[in-house]
Amino acid sequence: MIIKVDDLSGPEVASLIAEHLQGMNLHSPPESVHALNLEGLKKPEITFWGAWEADQLVGCGALKELDDQHAEVKSMRTASQHLRKGVANGILTHLIEEAKRRGYQRLSLETGSMESFEPARKLYENFGFQYCQPFSDYIDDPNSAFMTKEL
């Protein structure tokens, strides 16, 4: 698997982000969906990576700089046909290493609190993320789980 910065212009990325948004909207009420669309991911404070195996996009993830010490994990997604192959582990490892390289002291994220998000929460727990209060512009929401990791 090769993980590389992506400019969000390819059809594979558009398709995976559409799958991501569809999944978020399927399992969360609209007011609790914090996933970004393609335009939202093109902001200067966000870096987006695609994970590729040959010519197939197998997953993605992004970092959003909140300040010079703190970043947020965004748009973590494994393509549905590549689940349980270690894609998410590889992407999250890459994002954590990049956050450390950039000098961030903390990495945080928001994910769903419902049962369908349990695999994601377990992944983050396995990487040392701990539950926390809402951060940045988030507000307390029973449909959201907030997690953070000291780097």
mmCIF file of C-alpha atoms in Angstrom:
data_model
loop_
_atom_site.group_PDB
_atom_site.id
_atom_site.type_symbol
_atom_site.label_atom_id
_atom_site.label_comp_id
_atom_site.label_asym_id
_atom_site.label_seq_id
_atom_site.Cartn_x
_atom_site.Cartn_y
_atom_site.Cartn_z
ATOM 1 C CA MET A 1 0.000 0.000 0.000
ATOM 2 C CA ILE A 2 1.314 3.427 -0.971
ATOM 3 C CA ILE A 3 -0.034 6.447 0.904
ATOM 4 C CA LYS A 4 0.410 9.778 -0.852
ATOM 5 C CA VAL A 5 -0.908 13.326 -0.712
ATOM 6 C CA ASP A 6 -3.831 13.741 -3.077
ATOM 7 C CA ASP A 7 -5.252 16.896 -4.669
ATOM 8 C CA LEU A 8 -8.824 15.508 -4.566
ATOM 9 C CA SER A 9 -9.293 15.843 -8.314
ATOM 10 C CA GLY A 10 -9.534 12.207 -9.382
ATOM 11 C CA PRO A 11 -12.735 10.220 -9.888
ATOM 12 C CA GLU A 12 -11.566 7.510 -7.472
ATOM 13 C CA VAL A 13 -11.282 10.037 -4.652
ATOM 14 C CA ALA A 14 -14.650 11.596 -5.504
ATOM 15 C CA SER A 15 -16.224 8.142 -5.388
ATOM 16 C CA LEU A 16 -14.631 7.230 -2.028
ATOM 17 C CA ILE A 17 -15.617 10.564 -0.443
ATOM 18 C CA ALA A 18 -19.174 10.054 -1.749
ATOM 19 C CA GLU A 19 -19.180 6.572 -0.162
ATOM 20 C CA HIS A 20 -17.889 8.099 3.077
ATOM 21 C CA LEU A 21 -20.594 10.782 3.148
ATOM 22 C CA GLN A 22 -23.294 8.249 2.287
ATOM 23 C CA GLY A 23 -22.173 6.049 5.188
ATOM 24 C CA MET A 24 -22.115 8.966 7.609
ATOM 25 C CA ASN A 25 -25.604 10.083 6.531
ATOM 26 C CA LEU A 26 -26.922 6.526 6.776
ATOM 27 C CA HIS A 27 -25.836 6.126 10.405
ATOM 28 C CA SER A 28 -26.088 9.666 11.813
ATOM 29 C CA PRO A 29 -28.772 12.342 11.915
ATOM 30 C CA PRO A 30 -27.939 15.262 9.582
ATOM 31 C CA GLU A 31 -27.040 17.650 12.406
ATOM 32 C CA SER A 32 -24.449 15.158 13.683
ATOM 33 C CA VAL A 33 -22.640 14.520 10.385
ATOM 34 C CA HIS A 34 -19.265 16.272 10.519
ATOM 35 C CA ALA A 35 -17.703 14.599 7.464
ATOM 36 C CA LEU A 36 -16.371 16.981 4.842
ATOM 37 C CA ASN A 37 -17.230 16.911 1.158
ATOM 38 C CA LEU A 38 -14.602 17.394 -1.557
ATOM 39 C CA GLU A 39 -14.741 21.189 -1.369
ATOM 40 C CA GLY A 40 -14.503 21.119 2.409
ATOM 41 C CA LEU A 41 -11.367 18.978 2.179
ATOM 42 C CA LYS A 42 -9.661 21.470 -0.170
ATOM 43 C CA LYS A 43 -9.096 24.063 2.554
ATOM 44 C CA PRO A 44 -5.471 25.131 3.121
ATOM 45 C CA GLU A 45 -5.402 23.820 6.707
ATOM 46 C CA ILE A 46 -6.244 20.291 5.496
ATOM 47 C CA THR A 47 -3.886 17.750 3.956
ATOM 48 C CA PHE A 48 -5.542 14.731 2.346
ATOM 49 C CA TRP A 49 -3.892 11.379 1.629
ATOM 50 C CA GLY A 50 -5.049 8.513 -0.535
ATOM 51 C CA ALA A 51 -3.956 4.931 0.104
ATOM 52 C CA TRP A 52 -3.357 3.016 -3.105
ATOM 53 C CA GLU A 53 -2.729 -0.588 -4.066
ATOM 54 C CA ALA A 54 -1.649 -0.545 -7.700
ATOM 55 C CA ASP A 55 -4.334 1.557 -9.427
ATOM 56 C CA GLN A 56 -7.008 1.054 -6.740
ATOM 57 C CA LEU A 57 -7.794 3.639 -4.077
ATOM 58 C CA VAL A 58 -8.258 1.499 -0.972
ATOM 59 C CA GLY A 59 -8.671 4.211 1.630
ATOM 60 C CA CYS A 60 -8.062 7.793 2.670
ATOM 61 C CA GLY A 61 -7.450 10.080 5.604
ATOM 62 C CA ALA A 62 -6.689 13.717 6.300
ATOM 63 C CA LEU A 63 -5.193 16.014 8.896
ATOM 64 C CA LYS A 64 -6.727 19.381 9.697
ATOM 65 C CA GLU A 65 -4.445 21.792 11.509
ATOM 66 C CA LEU A 66 -6.322 23.380 14.398
ATOM 67 C CA ASP A 67 -3.271 25.315 15.625
ATOM 68 C CA ASP A 68 0.485 24.763 15.613
ATOM 69 C CA GLN A 69 0.192 22.215 18.444
ATOM 70 C CA HIS A 70 -3.068 20.430 17.650
ATOM 71 C CA ALA A 71 -4.483 18.657 14.585
ATOM 72 C CA GLU A 72 -7.654 16.734 13.845
ATOM 73 C CA VAL A 73 -8.033 13.430 11.986
ATOM 74 C CA LYS A 74 -10.626 13.834 9.228
ATOM 75 C CA SER A 75 -12.097 11.629 6.497
ATOM 76 C CA MET A 76 -10.702 8.292 7.645
ATOM 77 C CA ARG A 77 -12.279 5.767 5.298
ATOM 78 C CA THR A 78 -11.518 2.328 3.938
ATOM 79 C CA ALA A 79 -13.142 1.469 0.615
ATOM 80 C CA SER A 80 -15.893 -1.054 1.339
ATOM 81 C CA GLN A 81 -14.311 -3.800 -0.786
ATOM 82 C CA HIS A 82 -11.051 -3.496 1.223
ATOM 83 C CA LEU A 83 -12.365 -3.693 4.798
ATOM 84 C CA ARG A 84 -10.433 -5.790 7.317
ATOM 85 C CA LYS A 85 -7.234 -5.813 5.266
ATOM 86 C CA GLY A 86 -5.247 -3.413 7.469
ATOM 87 C CA VAL A 87 -5.925 -0.315 5.366
ATOM 88 C CA ALA A 88 -7.182 1.784 8.301
ATOM 89 C CA ASN A 89 -4.207 0.728 10.441
ATOM 90 C CA GLY A 90 -1.838 1.844 7.706
ATOM 91 C CA ILE A 91 -3.548 5.176 7.157
ATOM 92 C CA LEU A 92 -3.832 5.986 10.863
ATOM 93 C CA THR A 93 -0.177 5.060 11.424
ATOM 94 C CA HIS A 94 0.739 7.406 8.579
ATOM 95 C CA LEU A 95 -1.377 10.260 9.968
ATOM 96 C CA ILE A 96 0.102 9.903 13.465
ATOM 97 C CA GLU A 97 3.662 9.853 12.121
ATOM 98 C CA GLU A 98 2.968 12.899 9.943
ATOM 99 C CA ALA A 99 1.428 14.734 12.911
ATOM 100 C CA LYS A 100 4.559 14.017 14.956
ATOM 101 C CA ARG A 101 6.786 15.115 12.059
ATOM 102 C CA ARG A 102 4.887 18.405 11.906
ATOM 103 C CA GLY A 103 5.437 18.938 15.627
ATOM 104 C CA TYR A 104 1.854 18.644 16.796
ATOM 105 C CA GLN A 105 1.510 17.770 20.477
ATOM 106 C CA ARG A 106 -2.060 16.466 20.247
ATOM 107 C CA LEU A 107 -4.182 14.690 17.681
ATOM 108 C CA SER A 108 -7.980 14.623 18.117
ATOM 109 C CA LEU A 109 -10.997 13.322 16.243
ATOM 110 C CA GLU A 110 -14.763 13.096 16.200
ATOM 111 C CA THR A 111 -16.565 9.901 15.284
ATOM 112 C CA GLY A 112 -20.024 8.494 15.782
ATOM 113 C CA SER A 113 -21.198 7.136 19.128
ATOM 114 C CA MET A 114 -23.644 4.622 17.628
ATOM 115 C CA GLU A 115 -22.998 0.873 17.346
ATOM 116 C CA SER A 116 -22.124 1.125 13.649
ATOM 117 C CA PHE A 117 -19.079 3.239 14.584
ATOM 118 C CA GLU A 118 -17.765 0.743 17.151
ATOM 119 C CA PRO A 119 -15.072 -0.656 14.809
ATOM 120 C CA ALA A 120 -13.742 2.882 14.259
ATOM 121 C CA ARG A 121 -13.730 3.636 17.983
ATOM 122 C CA LYS A 122 -11.916 0.346 18.697
ATOM 123 C CA LEU A 123 -9.294 1.217 16.065
ATOM 124 C CA TYR A 124 -8.664 4.591 17.676
ATOM 125 C CA GLU A 125 -8.577 3.057 21.172
ATOM 126 C CA ASN A 126 -5.996 0.522 19.945
ATOM 127 C CA PHE A 127 -3.822 3.426 18.802
ATOM 128 C CA GLY A 128 -3.986 5.072 22.227
ATOM 129 C CA PHE A 129 -6.735 7.619 21.647
ATOM 130 C CA GLN A 130 -8.760 8.390 24.753
ATOM 131 C CA TYR A 131 -12.257 9.802 25.055
ATOM 132 C CA CYS A 132 -12.423 13.524 25.733
ATOM 133 C CA GLN A 133 -14.735 16.506 25.724
ATOM 134 C CA PRO A 134 -15.638 18.270 22.465
ATOM 135 C CA PHE A 135 -12.722 20.248 21.031
ATOM 136 C CA SER A 136 -12.342 23.073 18.523
ATOM 137 C CA ASP A 137 -15.793 24.163 17.279
ATOM 138 C CA TYR A 138 -17.611 20.957 18.211
ATOM 139 C CA ILE A 139 -20.413 20.953 20.750
ATOM 140 C CA ASP A 140 -21.543 18.152 23.025
ATOM 141 C CA ASP A 141 -23.650 15.751 20.947
ATOM 142 C CA PRO A 142 -24.978 12.343 22.051
ATOM 143 C CA ASN A 143 -24.334 11.074 18.499
ATOM 144 C CA SER A 144 -20.637 11.981 18.630
ATOM 145 C CA ALA A 145 -17.659 10.499 20.410
ATOM 146 C CA PHE A 146 -14.603 12.741 20.823
ATOM 147 C CA MET A 147 -11.147 11.251 21.209
ATOM 148 C CA THR A 148 -7.639 12.621 21.606
ATOM 149 C CA LYS A 149 -4.060 11.388 21.765
ATOM 150 C CA GLU A 150 -1.013 13.109 23.196
ATOM 151 C CA LEU A 151 1.892 12.815 20.780
#
